[in-house]
PDB file of C-alpha atoms in Angstrom:
ATOM      1  CA  ASN A 259      58.543 146.063 136.103  1.00  0.00           C
ATOM      2  CA  ALA A 260      60.336 149.526 136.418  1.00  0.00           C
ATOM      3  CA  GLY A 261      58.761 152.436 134.529  1.00  0.00           C
ATOM      4  CA  VAL A 262      55.774 154.612 134.247  1.00  0.00           C
ATOM      5  CA  THR A 263      52.191 153.149 134.547  1.00  0.00           C
ATOM      6  CA  GLN A 264      49.184 155.007 133.438  1.00  0.00           C
ATOM      7  CA  THR A 265      45.540 153.958 133.889  1.00  0.00           C
ATOM      8  CA  PRO A 266      43.179 153.677 132.245  1.00  0.00           C
ATOM      9  CA  LYS A 267      44.340 152.879 128.682  1.00  0.00           C
ATOM     10  CA  PHE A 268      41.124 153.745 127.090  1.00  0.00           C
ATOM     11  CA  GLN A 269      38.139 155.959 128.252  1.00  0.00           C
ATOM     12  CA  VAL A 270      35.035 157.442 126.647  1.00  0.00           C
ATOM     13  CA  LEU A 271      33.428 160.311 128.485  1.00  0.00           C
ATOM     14  CA  LYS A 272      30.197 162.260 127.744  1.00  0.00           C
ATOM     15  CA  THR A 273      30.554 166.053 127.721  1.00  0.00           C
ATOM     16  CA  GLY A 274      30.455 167.477 131.159  1.00  0.00           C
ATOM     17  CA  GLN A 275      31.579 164.281 132.924  1.00  0.00           C
ATOM     18  CA  SER A 276      34.788 164.223 135.226  1.00  0.00           C
ATOM     19  CA  MET A 277      37.453 161.743 135.444  1.00  0.00           C
ATOM     20  CA  THR A 278      40.897 161.401 136.799  1.00  0.00           C
ATOM     21  CA  LEU A 279      43.900 159.968 134.907  1.00  0.00           C
ATOM     22  CA  GLN A 280      46.356 158.179 137.084  1.00  0.00           C
ATOM     23  CA  CYS A 281      50.221 157.993 136.788  1.00  0.00           C
ATOM     24  CA  ALA A 282      52.692 156.135 138.797  1.00  0.00           C
ATOM     25  CA  GLN A 283      56.431 155.687 138.440  1.00  0.00           C
ATOM     26  CA  ASP A 284      58.708 153.409 140.469  1.00  0.00           C
ATOM     27  CA  MET A 285      62.078 154.824 139.590  1.00  0.00           C
ATOM     28  CA  ASN A 286      62.320 157.374 142.434  1.00  0.00           C
ATOM     29  CA  HIS A 287      62.228 160.236 139.916  1.00  0.00           C
ATOM     30  CA  ASN A 288      61.764 163.726 141.170  1.00  0.00           C
ATOM     31  CA  SER A 289      59.890 165.256 138.107  1.00  0.00           C
ATOM     32  CA  MET A 290      56.618 164.191 136.521  1.00  0.00           C
ATOM     33  CA  TYR A 291      54.842 165.514 133.419  1.00  0.00           C
ATOM     34  CA  TRP A 292      51.489 165.237 131.633  1.00  0.00           C
ATOM     35  CA  TYR A 293      51.218 165.793 127.918  1.00  0.00           C
ATOM     36  CA  ARG A 294      48.576 165.457 125.373  1.00  0.00           C
ATOM     37  CA  GLN A 295      49.191 164.345 121.849  1.00  0.00           C
ATOM     38  CA  ASP A 296      47.094 165.566 119.036  1.00  0.00           C
ATOM     39  CA  PRO A 297      47.620 164.965 115.189  1.00  0.00           C
ATOM     40  CA  GLY A 298      49.998 167.521 113.676  1.00  0.00           C
ATOM     41  CA  MET A 299      50.727 169.190 116.946  1.00  0.00           C
ATOM     42  CA  GLY A 300      53.200 166.841 118.538  1.00  0.00           C
ATOM     43  CA  LEU A 301      53.138 166.534 122.390  1.00  0.00           C
ATOM     44  CA  ARG A 302      52.049 169.530 124.307  1.00  0.00           C
ATOM     45  CA  LEU A 303      52.744 169.927 127.985  1.00  0.00           C
ATOM     46  CA  ILE A 304      49.755 170.331 130.165  1.00  0.00           C
ATOM     47  CA  TYR A 305      51.185 170.436 133.765  1.00  0.00           C
ATOM     48  CA  TYR A 306      54.293 169.344 135.447  1.00  0.00           C
ATOM     49  CA  SER A 307      55.605 168.642 139.006  1.00  0.00           C
ATOM     50  CA  ALA A 308      59.389 169.411 139.233  1.00  0.00           C
ATOM     51  CA  SER A 309      59.393 167.843 142.632  1.00  0.00           C
ATOM     52  CA  GLU A 310      57.044 166.364 145.296  1.00  0.00           C
ATOM     53  CA  GLY A 311      54.875 169.083 146.643  1.00  0.00           C
ATOM     54  CA  THR A 312      55.056 171.387 143.580  1.00  0.00           C
ATOM     55  CA  THR A 313      52.959 171.695 140.317  1.00  0.00           C
ATOM     56  CA  ASP A 314      53.023 174.216 137.511  1.00  0.00           C
ATOM     57  CA  LYS A 315      51.267 174.975 134.368  1.00  0.00           C
ATOM     58  CA  GLY A 316      52.656 174.041 131.083  1.00  0.00           C
ATOM     59  CA  GLU A 317      51.586 175.067 127.502  1.00  0.00           C
ATOM     60  CA  VAL A 318      47.862 174.019 127.572  1.00  0.00           C
ATOM     61  CA  PRO A 319      46.651 173.761 131.176  1.00  0.00           C
ATOM     62  CA  ASN A 320      43.036 175.091 130.664  1.00  0.00           C
ATOM     63  CA  GLY A 321      40.459 172.550 131.647  1.00  0.00           C
ATOM     64  CA  TYR A 322      42.740 170.506 133.742  1.00  0.00           C
ATOM     65  CA  ASN A 323      43.901 170.168 137.243  1.00  0.00           C
ATOM     66  CA  VAL A 324      46.709 168.116 138.783  1.00  0.00           C
ATOM     67  CA  SER A 325      47.763 166.453 141.985  1.00  0.00           C
ATOM     68  CA  ARG A 326      51.211 165.204 143.013  1.00  0.00           C
ATOM     69  CA  LEU A 327      49.859 162.892 145.691  1.00  0.00           C
ATOM     70  CA  ASN A 328      53.489 161.583 146.595  1.00  0.00           C
ATOM     71  CA  LYS A 329      56.801 161.224 144.945  1.00  0.00           C
ATOM     72  CA  ARG A 330      55.522 158.176 142.955  1.00  0.00           C
ATOM     73  CA  GLU A 331      52.120 159.466 141.811  1.00  0.00           C
ATOM     74  CA  PHE A 332      50.972 162.336 139.604  1.00  0.00           C
ATOM     75  CA  SER A 333      47.262 162.509 138.516  1.00  0.00           C
ATOM     76  CA  LEU A 334      45.522 164.636 136.065  1.00  0.00           C
ATOM     77  CA  ARG A 335      41.850 165.565 136.467  1.00  0.00           C
ATOM     78  CA  LEU A 336      39.249 166.835 133.999  1.00  0.00           C
ATOM     79  CA  GLU A 337      36.499 168.457 136.026  1.00  0.00           C
ATOM     80  CA  SER A 338      34.017 168.887 133.138  1.00  0.00           C
ATOM     81  CA  ALA A 339      35.139 167.089 129.927  1.00  0.00           C
ATOM     82  CA  ALA A 340      34.864 168.804 126.506  1.00  0.00           C
ATOM     83  CA  PRO A 341      35.130 167.313 122.965  1.00  0.00           C
ATOM     84  CA  SER A 342      38.373 169.459 122.566  1.00  0.00           C
ATOM     85  CA  GLN A 343      39.956 167.345 125.239  1.00  0.00           C
ATOM     86  CA  THR A 344      39.663 164.242 123.122  1.00  0.00           C
ATOM     87  CA  SER A 345      43.381 163.279 122.813  1.00  0.00           C
ATOM     88  CA  VAL A 346      45.970 160.836 123.847  1.00  0.00           C
ATOM     89  CA  TYR A 347      47.450 161.524 127.179  1.00  0.00           C
ATOM     90  CA  PHE A 348      51.021 160.622 128.230  1.00  0.00           C
ATOM     91  CA  CYS A 349      52.704 160.815 131.570  1.00  0.00           C
ATOM     92  CA  ALA A 350      56.534 161.013 131.813  1.00  0.00           C
ATOM     93  CA  SER A 351      59.070 161.198 134.524  1.00  0.00           C
ATOM     94  CA  VAL A 352      62.655 162.022 134.910  1.00  0.00           C
ATOM     95  CA  GLY A 353      65.139 161.931 137.771  1.00  0.00           C
ATOM     96  CA  GLN A 354      67.584 164.585 138.929  1.00  0.00           C
ATOM     97  CA  GLY A 355      70.328 164.585 136.369  1.00  0.00           C
ATOM     98  CA  ALA A 356      68.691 161.795 134.652  1.00  0.00           C
ATOM     99  CA  GLN A 357      68.154 163.737 131.486  1.00  0.00           C
ATOM    100  CA  PHE A 358      71.303 161.888 130.551  1.00  0.00           C
ATOM    101  CA  TYR A 359      69.178 158.764 130.425  1.00  0.00           C
ATOM    102  CA  GLY A 360      66.206 160.262 128.756  1.00  0.00           C
ATOM    103  CA  TYR A 361      62.607 160.670 130.021  1.00  0.00           C
ATOM    104  CA  THR A 362      60.556 157.638 130.645  1.00  0.00           C
ATOM    105  CA  PHE A 363      57.057 157.642 129.163  1.00  0.00           C
ATOM    106  CA  GLY A 364      53.824 155.674 130.095  1.00  0.00           C
ATOM    107  CA  SER A 365      52.016 153.818 127.464  1.00  0.00           C
ATOM    108  CA  GLY A 366      49.225 156.462 127.123  1.00  0.00           C
ATOM    109  CA  THR A 367      45.576 156.850 127.744  1.00  0.00           C
ATOM    110  CA  ARG A 368      43.320 157.341 124.722  1.00  0.00           C
ATOM    111  CA  LEU A 369      40.380 159.636 125.824  1.00  0.00           C
ATOM    112  CA  THR A 370      37.318 160.300 123.635  1.00  0.00           C
ATOM    113  CA  VAL A 371      34.849 162.862 124.837  1.00  0.00           C
ATOM    114  CA  VAL A 372      31.490 162.709 122.974  1.00  0.00           C
TER     115      VAL A 372
ATOM    116  CA  ALA B  82      60.061 180.985 124.060  1.00  0.00           C
ATOM    117  CA  GLN B  83      62.096 178.031 123.291  1.00  0.00           C
ATOM    118  CA  SER B  84      60.780 175.866 120.477  1.00  0.00           C
ATOM    119  CA  VAL B  85      61.634 172.971 118.204  1.00  0.00           C
ATOM    120  CA  THR B  86      60.945 172.965 114.418  1.00  0.00           C
ATOM    121  CA  GLN B  87      60.717 169.753 112.475  1.00  0.00           C
ATOM    122  CA  LEU B  88      60.718 170.417 108.760  1.00  0.00           C
ATOM    123  CA  GLY B  89      58.406 168.149 106.992  1.00  0.00           C
ATOM    124  CA  SER B  90      55.381 166.692 108.671  1.00  0.00           C
ATOM    125  CA  HIS B  91      55.417 163.698 106.145  1.00  0.00           C
ATOM    126  CA  VAL B  92      58.441 162.223 104.509  1.00  0.00           C
ATOM    127  CA  SER B  93      58.461 159.224 102.012  1.00  0.00           C
ATOM    128  CA  VAL B  94      61.413 157.199 101.048  1.00  0.00           C
ATOM    129  CA  SER B  95      62.052 154.060  99.270  1.00  0.00           C
ATOM    130  CA  GLU B  96      63.288 151.036 101.071  1.00  0.00           C
ATOM    131  CA  GLY B  97      67.070 151.095 101.084  1.00  0.00           C
ATOM    132  CA  ALA B  98      67.165 154.746 100.576  1.00  0.00           C
ATOM    133  CA  LEU B  99      68.791 157.325 102.999  1.00  0.00           C
ATOM    134  CA  VAL B 100      66.458 158.645 105.643  1.00  0.00           C
ATOM    135  CA  LEU B 101      66.932 162.345 106.753  1.00  0.00           C
ATOM    136  CA  LEU B 102      64.550 163.931 109.286  1.00  0.00           C
ATOM    137  CA  ARG B 103      65.342 167.469 110.125  1.00  0.00           C
ATOM    138  CA  CYS B 104      65.177 169.195 113.565  1.00  0.00           C
ATOM    139  CA  ASN B 105      66.063 172.816 114.600  1.00  0.00           C
ATOM    140  CA  TYR B 106      65.799 174.320 117.918  1.00  0.00           C
ATOM    141  CA  SER B 107      65.596 177.945 118.827  1.00  0.00           C
ATOM    142  CA  SER B 108      68.010 178.895 121.613  1.00  0.00           C
ATOM    143  CA  SER B 109      71.491 180.305 122.067  1.00  0.00           C
ATOM    144  CA  VAL B 110      72.145 177.972 124.859  1.00  0.00           C
ATOM    145  CA  PRO B 111      72.720 174.435 123.767  1.00  0.00           C
ATOM    146  CA  PRO B 112      70.089 172.029 125.041  1.00  0.00           C
ATOM    147  CA  TYR B 113      69.818 168.362 125.631  1.00  0.00           C
ATOM    148  CA  LEU B 114      68.452 166.808 122.509  1.00  0.00           C
ATOM    149  CA  PHE B 115      66.272 163.690 121.888  1.00  0.00           C
ATOM    150  CA  TRP B 116      64.712 161.788 119.207  1.00  0.00           C
ATOM    151  CA  TYR B 117      61.791 159.612 120.020  1.00  0.00           C
ATOM    152  CA  VAL B 118      59.955 157.141 117.680  1.00  0.00           C
ATOM    153  CA  GLN B 119      56.269 156.289 117.944  1.00  0.00           C
ATOM    154  CA  TYR B 120      54.863 153.289 116.204  1.00  0.00           C
ATOM    155  CA  PRO B 121      51.127 153.139 115.371  1.00  0.00           C
ATOM    156  CA  ASN B 122      49.007 153.014 118.582  1.00  0.00           C
ATOM    157  CA  GLN B 123      52.063 152.663 120.738  1.00  0.00           C
ATOM    158  CA  GLY B 124      53.814 154.919 123.192  1.00  0.00           C
ATOM    159  CA  LEU B 125      57.129 156.759 122.766  1.00  0.00           C
ATOM    160  CA  GLN B 126      60.521 155.068 122.504  1.00  0.00           C
ATOM    161  CA  LEU B 127      63.835 156.982 122.888  1.00  0.00           C
ATOM    162  CA  LEU B 128      65.979 156.519 119.638  1.00  0.00           C
ATOM    163  CA  LEU B 129      68.843 158.496 120.882  1.00  0.00           C
ATOM    164  CA  LYS B 130      69.955 161.643 122.830  1.00  0.00           C
ATOM    165  CA  TYR B 131      72.685 164.257 122.920  1.00  0.00           C
ATOM    166  CA  THR B 132      73.805 165.631 126.266  1.00  0.00           C
ATOM    167  CA  THR B 133      77.466 166.414 126.213  1.00  0.00           C
ATOM    168  CA  GLY B 134      80.627 165.160 124.413  1.00  0.00           C
ATOM    169  CA  ALA B 135      80.657 163.682 120.983  1.00  0.00           C
ATOM    170  CA  THR B 136      78.465 165.583 118.582  1.00  0.00           C
ATOM    171  CA  LEU B 137      77.554 162.491 116.537  1.00  0.00           C
ATOM    172  CA  VAL B 138      75.183 160.272 118.407  1.00  0.00           C
ATOM    173  CA  LYS B 139      74.426 156.667 117.436  1.00  0.00           C
ATOM    174  CA  GLY B 140      71.069 155.288 118.481  1.00  0.00           C
ATOM    175  CA  ILE B 141      69.045 152.180 118.184  1.00  0.00           C
ATOM    176  CA  ASN B 142      67.905 150.578 114.810  1.00  0.00           C
ATOM    177  CA  GLY B 143      70.794 152.127 112.859  1.00  0.00           C
ATOM    178  CA  PHE B 144      69.698 155.762 113.375  1.00  0.00           C
ATOM    179  CA  GLU B 145      72.227 158.534 114.302  1.00  0.00           C
ATOM    180  CA  ALA B 146      72.136 162.179 114.699  1.00  0.00           C
ATOM    181  CA  GLU B 147      74.654 165.029 114.658  1.00  0.00           C
ATOM    182  CA  PHE B 148      74.367 168.013 116.855  1.00  0.00           C
ATOM    183  CA  LYS B 149      75.455 171.197 115.055  1.00  0.00           C
ATOM    184  CA  LYS B 150      75.669 174.117 117.412  1.00  0.00           C
ATOM    185  CA  SER B 151      76.331 176.532 114.646  1.00  0.00           C
ATOM    186  CA  GLU B 152      73.259 175.527 112.794  1.00  0.00           C
ATOM    187  CA  THR B 153      71.108 174.907 116.003  1.00  0.00           C
ATOM    188  CA  SER B 154      70.284 171.521 114.324  1.00  0.00           C
ATOM    189  CA  PHE B 155      69.931 167.808 115.368  1.00  0.00           C
ATOM    190  CA  HIS B 156      69.047 165.989 112.207  1.00  0.00           C
ATOM    191  CA  LEU B 157      68.345 162.312 112.318  1.00  0.00           C
ATOM    192  CA  THR B 158      69.607 160.016 109.668  1.00  0.00           C
ATOM    193  CA  LYS B 159      69.695 156.329 108.671  1.00  0.00           C
ATOM    194  CA  PRO B 160      71.778 155.253 105.659  1.00  0.00           C
ATOM    195  CA  SER B 161      69.273 152.572 104.365  1.00  0.00           C
ATOM    196  CA  ALA B 162      65.556 152.584 105.350  1.00  0.00           C
ATOM    197  CA  HIS B 163      63.706 149.456 106.193  1.00  0.00           C
ATOM    198  CA  MET B 164      59.918 148.874 106.009  1.00  0.00           C
ATOM    199  CA  SER B 165      59.933 148.484 109.761  1.00  0.00           C
ATOM    200  CA  ASP B 166      61.180 152.156 110.093  1.00  0.00           C
ATOM    201  CA  ALA B 167      57.768 153.467 109.236  1.00  0.00           C
ATOM    202  CA  ALA B 168      56.618 155.425 112.184  1.00  0.00           C
ATOM    203  CA  GLU B 169      56.269 158.951 113.603  1.00  0.00           C
ATOM    204  CA  TYR B 170      59.392 160.568 114.866  1.00  0.00           C
ATOM    205  CA  PHE B 171      59.674 163.343 117.274  1.00  0.00           C
ATOM    206  CA  CYS B 172      62.492 165.747 118.181  1.00  0.00           C
ATOM    207  CA  ALA B 173      62.565 167.121 121.582  1.00  0.00           C
ATOM    208  CA  VAL B 174      64.772 169.407 123.723  1.00  0.00           C
ATOM    209  CA  SER B 175      65.388 169.912 127.422  1.00  0.00           C
ATOM    210  CA  TYR B 176      67.288 172.744 129.025  1.00  0.00           C
ATOM    211  CA  GLY B 177      67.639 170.829 132.390  1.00  0.00           C
ATOM    212  CA  GLY B 178      67.417 173.039 135.467  1.00  0.00           C
ATOM    213  CA  ALA B 179      64.850 172.776 138.126  1.00  0.00           C
ATOM    214  CA  THR B 180      61.985 171.967 135.881  1.00  0.00           C
ATOM    215  CA  ASN B 181      63.643 169.674 133.251  1.00  0.00           C
ATOM    216  CA  LYS B 182      60.686 170.394 130.844  1.00  0.00           C
ATOM    217  CA  LEU B 183      60.869 168.434 127.608  1.00  0.00           C
ATOM    218  CA  ILE B 184      59.631 170.431 124.544  1.00  0.00           C
ATOM    219  CA  PHE B 185      58.649 168.516 121.530  1.00  0.00           C
ATOM    220  CA  GLY B 186      58.463 169.321 117.829  1.00  0.00           C
ATOM    221  CA  THR B 187      55.272 168.589 115.878  1.00  0.00           C
ATOM    222  CA  GLY B 188      56.608 165.345 114.612  1.00  0.00           C
ATOM    223  CA  THR B 189      57.459 163.755 111.088  1.00  0.00           C
ATOM    224  CA  LEU B 190      55.582 160.845 109.833  1.00  0.00           C
ATOM    225  CA  LEU B 191      57.995 158.571 107.845  1.00  0.00           C
ATOM    226  CA  ALA B 192      56.517 156.239 105.098  1.00  0.00           C
ATOM    227  CA  VAL B 193      58.775 153.686 103.516  1.00  0.00           C
ATOM    228  CA  GLN B 194      57.772 152.553 100.044  1.00  0.00           C
ATOM    229  CA  PRO B 195      58.761 148.965  98.836  1.00  0.00           C
TER     230      PRO B 195
END
């Protein structure tokens, strides 16, 4: 099925633990994004990759790192998880000129840090 | 910085009543405009988008939105609310270019009363 696949769907971490959220798209899109969603704050951009080989900070990058492994995959890493990182994380992608078709979102990862 | 404002974090309507969800953007350059819907514990679904051309855009589930450049607005409407419309709605803008970043409003939670 064409689209954006995120893993895992749910995760509970202890404070200080690390983990990597995985995202893969099979639509040959150039640009990929990581957002976090918190109540009352909408979706905020953490990091993005405009094209393979490039990554840039978004609105809320502190505490996160990313890797654009290849054109398909864009991972988000929490090196030392904090309770403030409890959130729902969404990955999205869009192709060149594909803003006419909208952005495609994954189904999300619900992360709880205790 | 470019931003999106959604007036009213919570909107309640009666079944059969008009739905009006407000969205304004801050830019002198017309952006690409999107409305997304999120049902409880689900991901984001594209309702409709404006890129170029006709300023009145029709989307899925009977929703439509009108781009008004003079008012920098893109309000979402539906003539008659249905119980199944209860969800959170997000307005978002993109200015295209090399990064194609999608900027979200903080969301409006729509409740539909029987």
